[in-house]
């Protein structure tokens, strides 16, 4: 028997340091996350503060950023950490992606020196949590239509509007909120508890239950001029952050798929049907072979995109290729694994159904699969099918 990643000799593409980082994150997930995550999912509750501190001491929060207490690791190392976190649960990887690639990256890339000093070291340590408010009730795929406004009043800014589906919303100490101004879309740092700022959790989710998802309501929230991110102007600001987070998903989705496949390989080896192990049947082996193939291809693509990112040449279209393929295939793998587990596949005793329903959210957020197809279509034809 040979593990799916060994079949592809994946480790030969990684440095010793990258392998060590992956192994360390896996160990911490095995110890601190896996024993509890199905329970968090079932209860729809996440001990986000404790987890943020654990993840901060592990060094994965903003690990691909330099300075301000961040680890300054390469893109492949960051990707492998996302893979291991998502092998535990997509909700955990979402917490880390939003913290590091959306909230911290926005401050790191577009913030003033004072904003960086104030927030980044504490966020890297997991002492403070951030969220990223772009989506609105009526504008998800088309954030350019946003209705949230920021108006100047004297030296201050006053924000009004509603953001929806915001990961980490109610546990965040700071929300990076994108709003329409006279000079185009700008980003603002809204501290939790600011007068006029209320946060309500989204209830009744069937997917990403081990993740906090919230509505942010801004009703005349008055902020000083220094709350605006000086370096971001227009939609390219938030879109630049999303590109960072999508890169983590390219690896992360493969982590969920790997966990499903490993679980299923073990299950099919011990489950007897018609007096023989399930794994001995040709129909089963075809499913297992197809899944290993798609998993390996997705991992190779992820590492390739990671190396391009490290070389500074990765384009948004290439990130779309990775996000579209790897989430789509991960979801397919999770569903196929579910069939092999039979009725056991629908319970939380095994991680497969949890990954499958989580991946439904991952398929939608950070750009839906349709939007990534359109991005790739535009690159191939030169014709934008959407504005
Ligand atoms: C669990 C979860 C966490 C999230 N976390 C965050 C967060 O932290 N911050 C944040 O800002 N947002 C977050 N989101 C929001 C997410 O990014 C949006 O849901 C996503 O962008 C899609 O927007 P929508 O839900 O409004 O769908 P819509 O944009 O209404 O899309 C509906 C359908 O129409 C399709 N569609 C849209 N445009 C076109 C077109 N031109 N041609 C063909 N089809 C099209 C879409 O692909 C989709 O299938 C989160 C969402 C979820 C589910």
PDB file of C-alpha atoms and ligand atoms in Angstrom, residues 98 132-135 140-141 165-167 208 213 361 364-366 368 370-371 374 386, ligand 1:
ATOM      1  CA  UNK A  98      -9.361  35.676   6.806  1.00  0.00           C
ATOM      2  CA  UNK A 132     -12.909  41.494   6.162  1.00  0.00           C
ATOM      3  CA  UNK A 133     -16.176  43.106   5.108  1.00  0.00           C
ATOM      4  CA  UNK A 134     -16.657  43.310   1.365  1.00  0.00           C
ATOM      5  CA  UNK A 135     -19.808  41.285   0.525  1.00  0.00           C
ATOM      6  CA  UNK A 140     -21.446  39.266  -3.656  1.00  0.00           C
ATOM      7  CA  UNK A 141     -19.957  38.357  -7.046  1.00  0.00           C
ATOM      8  CA  UNK A 165     -21.437  36.592   5.271  1.00  0.00           C
ATOM      9  CA  UNK A 166     -18.425  37.959   7.099  1.00  0.00           C
ATOM     10  CA  UNK A 167     -16.126  35.260   8.515  1.00  0.00           C
ATOM     11  CA  UNK A 208     -18.827  25.716   7.692  1.00  0.00           C
ATOM     12  CA  UNK A 213     -20.143  33.962   9.933  1.00  0.00           C
ATOM     13  CA  UNK A 361     -19.064  27.174   0.946  1.00  0.00           C
ATOM     14  CA  UNK A 364     -18.852  29.896  -3.369  1.00  0.00           C
ATOM     15  CA  UNK A 365     -16.644  32.228  -1.358  1.00  0.00           C
ATOM     16  CA  UNK A 366     -13.533  34.005  -2.613  1.00  0.00           C
ATOM     17  CA  UNK A 368     -17.670  31.428  -7.141  1.00  0.00           C
ATOM     18  CA  UNK A 370     -18.673  30.495 -12.270  1.00  0.00           C
ATOM     19  CA  UNK A 371     -16.794  33.758 -11.721  1.00  0.00           C
ATOM     20  CA  UNK A 374     -15.402  33.748 -16.509  1.00  0.00           C
ATOM     21  CA  UNK A 386     -19.048  40.103 -17.342  1.00  0.00           C
TER      22      UNK A 386
HETATM   23  C1  LIG B   1     -19.398  30.738   4.779  1.00  0.00           C
HETATM   24  C2  LIG B   1     -19.100  31.995   3.999  1.00  0.00           C
HETATM   25  C3  LIG B   1     -18.125  32.872   4.451  1.00  0.00           C
HETATM   26  C4  LIG B   1     -17.882  34.070   3.754  1.00  0.00           C
HETATM   27  N1  LIG B   1     -16.942  34.962   4.248  1.00  0.00           N
HETATM   28  C5  LIG B   1     -16.828  36.186   3.667  1.00  0.00           C
HETATM   29  C6  LIG B   1     -15.969  37.187   4.250  1.00  0.00           C
HETATM   30  O1  LIG B   1     -15.262  36.946   5.234  1.00  0.00           O
HETATM   31  N2  LIG B   1     -15.949  38.422   3.688  1.00  0.00           N
HETATM   32  C7  LIG B   1     -16.700  38.744   2.599  1.00  0.00           C
HETATM   33  O2  LIG B   1     -16.649  39.892   2.159  1.00  0.00           O
HETATM   34  N3  LIG B   1     -17.518  37.815   2.014  1.00  0.00           N
HETATM   35  C8  LIG B   1     -17.595  36.550   2.524  1.00  0.00           C
HETATM   36  N4  LIG B   1     -18.431  35.601   1.956  1.00  0.00           N
HETATM   37  C9  LIG B   1     -19.267  35.983   0.820  1.00  0.00           C
HETATM   38  C10 LIG B   1     -18.852  35.343  -0.503  1.00  0.00           C
HETATM   39  O3  LIG B   1     -17.667  35.888  -0.966  1.00  0.00           O
HETATM   40  C11 LIG B   1     -20.028  35.513  -1.491  1.00  0.00           C
HETATM   41  O4  LIG B   1     -21.069  34.667  -1.027  1.00  0.00           O
HETATM   42  C12 LIG B   1     -19.656  35.189  -2.913  1.00  0.00           C
HETATM   43  O5  LIG B   1     -18.843  36.197  -3.454  1.00  0.00           O
HETATM   44  C13 LIG B   1     -20.893  35.023  -3.810  1.00  0.00           C
HETATM   45  O6  LIG B   1     -21.755  36.087  -3.649  1.00  0.00           O
HETATM   46  P1  LIG B   1     -23.316  35.820  -3.398  1.00  0.00           P
HETATM   47  O7  LIG B   1     -23.463  34.835  -2.313  1.00  0.00           O
HETATM   48  O8  LIG B   1     -23.951  37.148  -3.242  1.00  0.00           O
HETATM   49  O9  LIG B   1     -23.827  35.140  -4.735  1.00  0.00           O
HETATM   50  P2  LIG B   1     -24.244  35.888  -6.075  1.00  0.00           P
HETATM   51  O10 LIG B   1     -23.198  36.866  -6.472  1.00  0.00           O
HETATM   52  O11 LIG B   1     -25.649  36.375  -5.941  1.00  0.00           O
HETATM   53  O12 LIG B   1     -24.222  34.674  -7.113  1.00  0.00           O
HETATM   54  C14 LIG B   1     -25.309  33.745  -7.238  1.00  0.00           C
HETATM   55  C15 LIG B   1     -24.979  32.828  -8.410  1.00  0.00           C
HETATM   56  O13 LIG B   1     -24.889  33.627  -9.598  1.00  0.00           O
HETATM   57  C16 LIG B   1     -23.670  33.336 -10.251  1.00  0.00           C
HETATM   58  N5  LIG B   1     -23.221  34.502 -10.992  1.00  0.00           N
HETATM   59  C17 LIG B   1     -22.881  35.722 -10.512  1.00  0.00           C
HETATM   60  N6  LIG B   1     -22.503  36.526 -11.504  1.00  0.00           N
HETATM   61  C18 LIG B   1     -22.590  35.801 -12.657  1.00  0.00           C
HETATM   62  C19 LIG B   1     -22.340  36.068 -14.037  1.00  0.00           C
HETATM   63  N7  LIG B   1     -21.868  37.254 -14.428  1.00  0.00           N
HETATM   64  N8  LIG B   1     -22.568  35.086 -14.925  1.00  0.00           N
HETATM   65  C20 LIG B   1     -23.026  33.881 -14.554  1.00  0.00           C
HETATM   66  N9  LIG B   1     -23.277  33.558 -13.265  1.00  0.00           N
HETATM   67  C21 LIG B   1     -23.058  34.514 -12.328  1.00  0.00           C
HETATM   68  C22 LIG B   1     -22.725  32.954  -9.126  1.00  0.00           C
HETATM   69  O14 LIG B   1     -21.610  32.248  -9.607  1.00  0.00           O
HETATM   70  C23 LIG B   1     -23.644  32.118  -8.255  1.00  0.00           C
HETATM   71  O15 LIG B   1     -23.727  30.820  -8.790  1.00  0.00           O
HETATM   72  C24 LIG B   1     -18.632  34.367   2.586  1.00  0.00           C
HETATM   73  C25 LIG B   1     -19.589  33.444   2.123  1.00  0.00           C
HETATM   74  C26 LIG B   1     -19.815  32.265   2.804  1.00  0.00           C
HETATM   75  C27 LIG B   1     -20.853  31.302   2.288  1.00  0.00           C
END
